[in-house]
């Protein structure tokens, strides 16, 4: 298959902004691709200075997915969709809705049906889940919390600089939706995807062995949940990479591998649609 230019949509995760994608955007554009990185509703867009206090309380997974679906449907061709963390879950939801030519979910938040909840995940999400009132609030991570959850493979000083550069408050509602999805009826669970759906674009699930928010065991279980689907679903595991894999040393290899896989696996434009 010719690695022709492709439209790419990058979906950021909780506590981050689209600005965190800038290295990937520059790299992909230099290769001739058209790259889009819309913000979650209420977060500063890429062309705006990042407001580190601007984030919407009460925003949920379904509203985020609907926001990105509306954007993807404006594009002339089905894009490669690459999402990180909750953006990786949104990527799966968009593919399940019939969108995209291929999807890559980097360290994805778990969909309904994924049962593993490791202790490091509980500790990383405790700043939100420890207080039920946070369901309707936004929560900032401290430097120490960001270091534990996103940047445990780098120094505290580097983690603090990354937080200062890219982080925003996180809406609590998506974490509550994910955390309680398996006791929520399927029709009401915002994090539900149809794992058995065979009529979707190819999907690559990516984990990092040093990730504390989404450890590899969670991503491997997600991969197993797709075993009843005839659609292509593959799994990658990167040694030593934490949740900040998109901006820590070696991110170029992750970015290149993700896109190369998507360009090889993508569906022809006529077999996927944005309508």
mmCIF file of N, CA, C and O in Angstrom, residues 211-273:
data_model
loop_
_atom_site.group_PDB
_atom_site.id
_atom_site.type_symbol
_atom_site.label_atom_id
_atom_site.label_comp_id
_atom_site.label_asym_id
_atom_site.label_seq_id
_atom_site.Cartn_x
_atom_site.Cartn_y
_atom_site.Cartn_z
ATOM 1 N N UNK A 211 3.102 2.646 32.740
ATOM 2 C CA UNK A 211 1.903 3.467 32.914
ATOM 3 C C UNK A 211 1.196 3.089 34.217
ATOM 4 O O UNK A 211 0.924 1.923 34.466
ATOM 5 N N UNK A 212 0.868 4.099 35.016
ATOM 6 C CA UNK A 212 0.159 3.869 36.271
ATOM 7 C C UNK A 212 -1.342 4.112 36.156
ATOM 8 O O UNK A 212 -2.119 3.473 36.865
ATOM 9 N N UNK A 213 -1.753 5.030 35.300
ATOM 10 C CA UNK A 213 -3.187 5.274 35.142
ATOM 11 C C UNK A 213 -3.848 4.132 34.375
ATOM 12 O O UNK A 213 -4.906 3.625 34.758
ATOM 13 N N UNK A 214 -3.249 3.726 33.265
ATOM 14 C CA UNK A 214 -3.795 2.641 32.443
ATOM 15 C C UNK A 214 -2.685 1.597 32.258
ATOM 16 O O UNK A 214 -2.015 1.570 31.214
ATOM 17 N N UNK A 215 -2.473 0.738 33.244
ATOM 18 C CA UNK A 215 -1.430 -0.283 33.129
ATOM 19 C C UNK A 215 -1.700 -1.237 31.966
ATOM 20 O O UNK A 215 -2.846 -1.367 31.496
ATOM 21 N N UNK A 216 -0.668 -1.923 31.494
ATOM 22 C CA UNK A 216 -0.843 -2.828 30.356
ATOM 23 C C UNK A 216 -1.940 -3.864 30.552
ATOM 24 O O UNK A 216 -2.612 -4.240 29.585
ATOM 25 N N UNK A 217 -2.141 -4.334 31.779
ATOM 26 C CA UNK A 217 -3.175 -5.347 32.010
ATOM 27 C C UNK A 217 -4.550 -4.848 31.591
ATOM 28 O O UNK A 217 -5.379 -5.624 31.094
ATOM 29 N N UNK A 218 -4.800 -3.558 31.762
ATOM 30 C CA UNK A 218 -6.090 -2.982 31.368
ATOM 31 C C UNK A 218 -6.219 -2.971 29.846
ATOM 32 O O UNK A 218 -7.272 -3.311 29.290
ATOM 33 N N UNK A 219 -5.155 -2.584 29.154
ATOM 34 C CA UNK A 219 -5.203 -2.519 27.697
ATOM 35 C C UNK A 219 -5.259 -3.925 27.098
ATOM 36 O O UNK A 219 -5.957 -4.152 26.095
ATOM 37 N N UNK A 220 -4.551 -4.866 27.708
ATOM 38 C CA UNK A 220 -4.634 -6.248 27.222
ATOM 39 C C UNK A 220 -6.043 -6.794 27.377
ATOM 40 O O UNK A 220 -6.553 -7.506 26.490
ATOM 41 N N UNK A 221 -6.702 -6.480 28.480
ATOM 42 C CA UNK A 221 -8.091 -6.933 28.636
ATOM 43 C C UNK A 221 -8.992 -6.283 27.596
ATOM 44 O O UNK A 221 -9.885 -6.936 27.037
ATOM 45 N N UNK A 222 -8.773 -5.000 27.336
ATOM 46 C CA UNK A 222 -9.534 -4.342 26.275
ATOM 47 C C UNK A 222 -9.360 -5.084 24.957
ATOM 48 O O UNK A 222 -10.349 -5.343 24.238
ATOM 49 N N UNK A 223 -8.133 -5.452 24.639
ATOM 50 C CA UNK A 223 -7.867 -6.197 23.407
ATOM 51 C C UNK A 223 -8.629 -7.523 23.390
ATOM 52 O O UNK A 223 -9.223 -7.899 22.372
ATOM 53 N N UNK A 224 -8.636 -8.220 24.512
ATOM 54 C CA UNK A 224 -9.353 -9.504 24.572
ATOM 55 C C UNK A 224 -10.854 -9.314 24.370
ATOM 56 O O UNK A 224 -11.523 -10.181 23.787
ATOM 57 N N UNK A 225 -11.385 -8.202 24.847
ATOM 58 C CA UNK A 225 -12.822 -7.970 24.697
ATOM 59 C C UNK A 225 -13.231 -7.864 23.233
ATOM 60 O O UNK A 225 -14.396 -8.105 22.885
ATOM 61 N N UNK A 226 -12.309 -7.511 22.375
ATOM 62 C CA UNK A 226 -12.607 -7.379 20.945
ATOM 63 C C UNK A 226 -12.475 -8.700 20.183
ATOM 64 O O UNK A 226 -12.615 -8.707 18.961
ATOM 65 N N UNK A 227 -12.225 -9.802 20.877
ATOM 66 C CA UNK A 227 -11.917 -11.041 20.159
ATOM 67 C C UNK A 227 -13.085 -11.565 19.331
ATOM 68 O O UNK A 227 -12.878 -12.332 18.385
ATOM 69 N N UNK A 228 -14.313 -11.155 19.647
ATOM 70 C CA UNK A 228 -15.462 -11.626 18.864
ATOM 71 C C UNK A 228 -15.686 -10.791 17.606
ATOM 72 O O UNK A 228 -16.559 -11.115 16.791
ATOM 73 N N UNK A 229 -14.917 -9.741 17.423
ATOM 74 C CA UNK A 229 -15.050 -8.903 16.239
ATOM 75 C C UNK A 229 -14.143 -9.417 15.124
ATOM 76 O O UNK A 229 -12.986 -9.772 15.368
ATOM 77 N N UNK A 230 -14.670 -9.412 13.907
ATOM 78 C CA UNK A 230 -13.854 -9.790 12.754
ATOM 79 C C UNK A 230 -13.011 -8.622 12.252
ATOM 80 O O UNK A 230 -12.129 -8.814 11.404
ATOM 81 N N UNK A 231 -13.266 -7.429 12.758
ATOM 82 C CA UNK A 231 -12.471 -6.270 12.363
ATOM 83 C C UNK A 231 -11.068 -6.386 12.944
ATOM 84 O O UNK A 231 -10.869 -6.924 14.038
ATOM 85 N N UNK A 232 -10.098 -5.895 12.218
ATOM 86 C CA UNK A 232 -8.710 -5.977 12.658
ATOM 87 C C UNK A 232 -8.517 -5.207 13.966
ATOM 88 O O UNK A 232 -8.847 -4.024 14.061
ATOM 89 N N UNK A 233 -7.975 -5.908 14.980
ATOM 90 C CA UNK A 233 -7.678 -5.292 16.265
ATOM 91 C C UNK A 233 -6.340 -5.836 16.729
ATOM 92 O O UNK A 233 -6.184 -7.048 16.910
ATOM 93 N N UNK A 234 -5.365 -4.960 16.926
ATOM 94 C CA UNK A 234 -4.032 -5.398 17.330
ATOM 95 C C UNK A 234 -3.587 -4.676 18.597
ATOM 96 O O UNK A 234 -4.162 -3.658 18.986
ATOM 97 N N UNK A 235 -2.545 -5.233 19.223
ATOM 98 C CA UNK A 235 -2.047 -4.731 20.509
ATOM 99 C C UNK A 235 -0.552 -4.513 20.429
ATOM 100 O O UNK A 235 0.176 -5.321 19.864
ATOM 101 N N UNK A 236 -0.098 -3.368 20.963
ATOM 102 C CA UNK A 236 1.323 -3.062 21.068
ATOM 103 C C UNK A 236 1.635 -2.734 22.525
ATOM 104 O O UNK A 236 0.841 -2.087 23.216
ATOM 105 N N UNK A 237 2.831 -3.108 22.965
ATOM 106 C CA UNK A 237 3.254 -2.784 24.323
ATOM 107 C C UNK A 237 4.668 -2.214 24.270
ATOM 108 O O UNK A 237 5.586 -2.863 23.766
ATOM 109 N N UNK A 238 4.834 -0.996 24.788
ATOM 110 C CA UNK A 238 6.123 -0.317 24.755
ATOM 111 C C UNK A 238 6.796 -0.413 26.124
ATOM 112 O O UNK A 238 6.263 0.093 27.117
ATOM 113 N N UNK A 239 7.967 -1.020 26.203
ATOM 114 C CA UNK A 239 8.671 -1.129 27.489
ATOM 115 C C UNK A 239 9.066 0.250 28.034
ATOM 116 O O UNK A 239 9.531 1.120 27.299
ATOM 117 N N UNK A 240 8.840 0.431 29.334
ATOM 118 C CA UNK A 240 9.336 1.600 30.031
ATOM 119 C C UNK A 240 8.608 2.901 29.770
ATOM 120 O O UNK A 240 9.051 3.957 30.239
ATOM 121 N N UNK A 241 7.480 2.873 29.078
ATOM 122 C CA UNK A 241 6.786 4.121 28.765
ATOM 123 C C UNK A 241 5.628 4.339 29.741
ATOM 124 O O UNK A 241 4.861 3.436 30.030
ATOM 125 N N UNK A 242 5.531 5.595 30.226
ATOM 126 C CA UNK A 242 4.490 5.945 31.178
ATOM 127 C C UNK A 242 3.315 6.602 30.466
ATOM 128 O O UNK A 242 3.235 6.590 29.233
ATOM 129 N N UNK A 243 2.412 7.203 31.243
ATOM 130 C CA UNK A 243 1.201 7.767 30.643
ATOM 131 C C UNK A 243 1.489 9.007 29.802
ATOM 132 O O UNK A 243 0.692 9.369 28.942
ATOM 133 N N UNK A 244 2.637 9.631 30.036
ATOM 134 C CA UNK A 244 3.035 10.771 29.222
ATOM 135 C C UNK A 244 3.833 10.368 28.000
ATOM 136 O O UNK A 244 4.704 11.120 27.543
ATOM 137 N N UNK A 245 3.510 9.230 27.447
ATOM 138 C CA UNK A 245 4.289 8.677 26.335
ATOM 139 C C UNK A 245 4.362 9.609 25.138
ATOM 140 O O UNK A 245 5.329 9.574 24.379
ATOM 141 N N UNK A 246 3.371 10.484 24.972
ATOM 142 C CA UNK A 246 3.332 11.352 23.803
ATOM 143 C C UNK A 246 4.324 12.487 23.828
ATOM 144 O O UNK A 246 4.567 13.115 22.794
ATOM 145 N N UNK A 247 4.908 12.779 25.007
ATOM 146 C CA UNK A 247 5.848 13.898 25.059
ATOM 147 C C UNK A 247 7.132 13.586 25.811
ATOM 148 O O UNK A 247 7.949 14.474 26.030
ATOM 149 N N UNK A 248 7.341 12.342 26.204
ATOM 150 C CA UNK A 248 8.599 11.975 26.845
ATOM 151 C C UNK A 248 9.595 11.452 25.810
ATOM 152 O O UNK A 248 9.210 11.075 24.695
ATOM 153 N N UNK A 249 10.868 11.418 26.190
ATOM 154 C CA UNK A 249 11.910 10.961 25.277
ATOM 155 C C UNK A 249 11.498 9.667 24.588
ATOM 156 O O UNK A 249 11.006 8.736 25.235
ATOM 157 N N UNK A 250 11.695 9.638 23.287
ATOM 158 C CA UNK A 250 11.308 8.469 22.508
ATOM 159 C C UNK A 250 9.909 8.551 21.931
ATOM 160 O O UNK A 250 9.462 7.603 21.269
ATOM 161 N N UNK A 251 9.235 9.681 22.140
ATOM 162 C CA UNK A 251 7.869 9.806 21.615
ATOM 163 C C UNK A 251 7.834 9.666 20.098
ATOM 164 O O UNK A 251 6.812 9.219 19.537
ATOM 165 N N UNK A 252 8.927 10.028 19.426
ATOM 166 C CA UNK A 252 8.954 9.953 17.963
ATOM 167 C C UNK A 252 8.718 8.524 17.469
ATOM 168 O O UNK A 252 8.016 8.305 16.478
ATOM 169 N N UNK A 253 9.310 7.550 18.168
ATOM 170 C CA UNK A 253 9.137 6.153 17.763
ATOM 171 C C UNK A 253 7.682 5.719 17.928
ATOM 172 O O UNK A 253 7.137 4.994 17.083
ATOM 173 N N UNK A 254 7.057 6.175 19.013
ATOM 174 C CA UNK A 254 5.648 5.840 19.237
ATOM 175 C C UNK A 254 4.778 6.481 18.157
ATOM 176 O O UNK A 254 3.887 5.827 17.585
ATOM 177 N N UNK A 255 5.032 7.747 17.872
ATOM 178 C CA UNK A 255 4.253 8.460 16.853
ATOM 179 C C UNK A 255 4.415 7.822 15.481
ATOM 180 O O UNK A 255 3.434 7.630 14.741
ATOM 181 N N UNK A 256 5.637 7.494 15.119
ATOM 182 C CA UNK A 256 5.886 6.909 13.799
ATOM 183 C C UNK A 256 5.261 5.530 13.673
ATOM 184 O O UNK A 256 4.682 5.181 12.633
ATOM 185 N N UNK A 257 5.378 4.726 14.728
ATOM 186 C CA UNK A 257 4.820 3.375 14.679
ATOM 187 C C UNK A 257 3.298 3.422 14.597
ATOM 188 O O UNK A 257 2.685 2.668 13.839
ATOM 189 N N UNK A 258 2.684 4.322 15.375
ATOM 190 C CA UNK A 258 1.225 4.430 15.358
ATOM 191 C C UNK A 258 0.716 4.798 13.977
ATOM 192 O O UNK A 258 -0.228 4.182 13.450
ATOM 193 N N UNK A 259 1.344 5.794 13.359
ATOM 194 C CA UNK A 259 0.870 6.233 12.050
ATOM 195 C C UNK A 259 1.180 5.207 10.971
ATOM 196 O O UNK A 259 0.348 4.958 10.083
ATOM 197 N N UNK A 260 2.369 4.599 11.027
ATOM 198 C CA UNK A 260 2.706 3.583 10.022
ATOM 199 C C UNK A 260 1.711 2.434 10.077
ATOM 200 O O UNK A 260 1.262 1.935 9.033
ATOM 201 N N UNK A 261 1.360 2.005 11.285
ATOM 202 C CA UNK A 261 0.363 0.924 11.412
ATOM 203 C C UNK A 261 -0.967 1.371 10.802
ATOM 204 O O UNK A 261 -1.592 0.621 10.040
ATOM 205 N N UNK A 262 -1.407 2.580 11.144
ATOM 206 C CA UNK A 262 -2.702 3.054 10.659
ATOM 207 C C UNK A 262 -2.731 3.175 9.143
ATOM 208 O O UNK A 262 -3.735 2.835 8.495
ATOM 209 N N UNK A 263 -1.635 3.644 8.545
ATOM 210 C CA UNK A 263 -1.601 3.789 7.093
ATOM 211 C C UNK A 263 -1.602 2.433 6.395
ATOM 212 O O UNK A 263 -2.161 2.290 5.308
ATOM 213 N N UNK A 264 -0.975 1.445 7.008
ATOM 214 C CA UNK A 264 -1.012 0.091 6.426
ATOM 215 C C UNK A 264 -2.392 -0.539 6.565
ATOM 216 O O UNK A 264 -2.861 -1.235 5.655
ATOM 217 N N UNK A 265 -3.029 -0.300 7.711
ATOM 218 C CA UNK A 265 -4.265 -1.019 8.036
ATOM 219 C C UNK A 265 -5.528 -0.309 7.574
ATOM 220 O O UNK A 265 -6.587 -0.931 7.511
ATOM 221 N N UNK A 266 -5.453 0.967 7.244
ATOM 222 C CA UNK A 266 -6.648 1.778 7.006
ATOM 223 C C UNK A 266 -7.541 1.184 5.929
ATOM 224 O O UNK A 266 -7.086 0.572 4.966
ATOM 225 N N UNK A 267 -8.804 1.419 6.119
ATOM 226 C CA UNK A 267 -9.787 0.992 5.124
ATOM 227 C C UNK A 267 -9.777 1.943 3.940
ATOM 228 O O UNK A 267 -9.531 3.141 4.107
ATOM 229 N N UNK A 268 -10.075 1.447 2.744
ATOM 230 C CA UNK A 268 -10.232 2.359 1.603
ATOM 231 C C UNK A 268 -11.325 3.376 1.884
ATOM 232 O O UNK A 268 -12.293 3.082 2.592
ATOM 233 N N UNK A 269 -11.185 4.561 1.334
ATOM 234 C CA UNK A 269 -12.115 5.646 1.639
ATOM 235 C C UNK A 269 -13.566 5.276 1.347
ATOM 236 O O UNK A 269 -14.475 5.651 2.062
ATOM 237 N N UNK A 270 -13.782 4.468 0.293
ATOM 238 C CA UNK A 270 -15.168 4.153 -0.083
ATOM 239 C C UNK A 270 -15.829 3.200 0.893
ATOM 240 O O UNK A 270 -17.052 3.057 0.922
ATOM 241 N N UNK A 271 -15.023 2.503 1.761
ATOM 242 C CA UNK A 271 -15.625 1.526 2.662
ATOM 243 C C UNK A 271 -15.836 2.066 4.068
ATOM 244 O O UNK A 271 -16.376 1.402 4.923
ATOM 245 N N UNK A 272 -15.394 3.308 4.344
ATOM 246 C CA UNK A 272 -15.699 3.956 5.610
ATOM 247 C C UNK A 272 -16.273 5.304 5.284
ATOM 248 O O UNK A 272 -16.043 5.884 4.238
ATOM 249 N N UNK A 273 -17.090 5.828 6.177
ATOM 250 C CA UNK A 273 -17.815 7.037 5.806
ATOM 251 C C UNK A 273 -17.913 7.980 6.996
ATOM 252 O O UNK A 273 -17.799 7.588 8.139
#
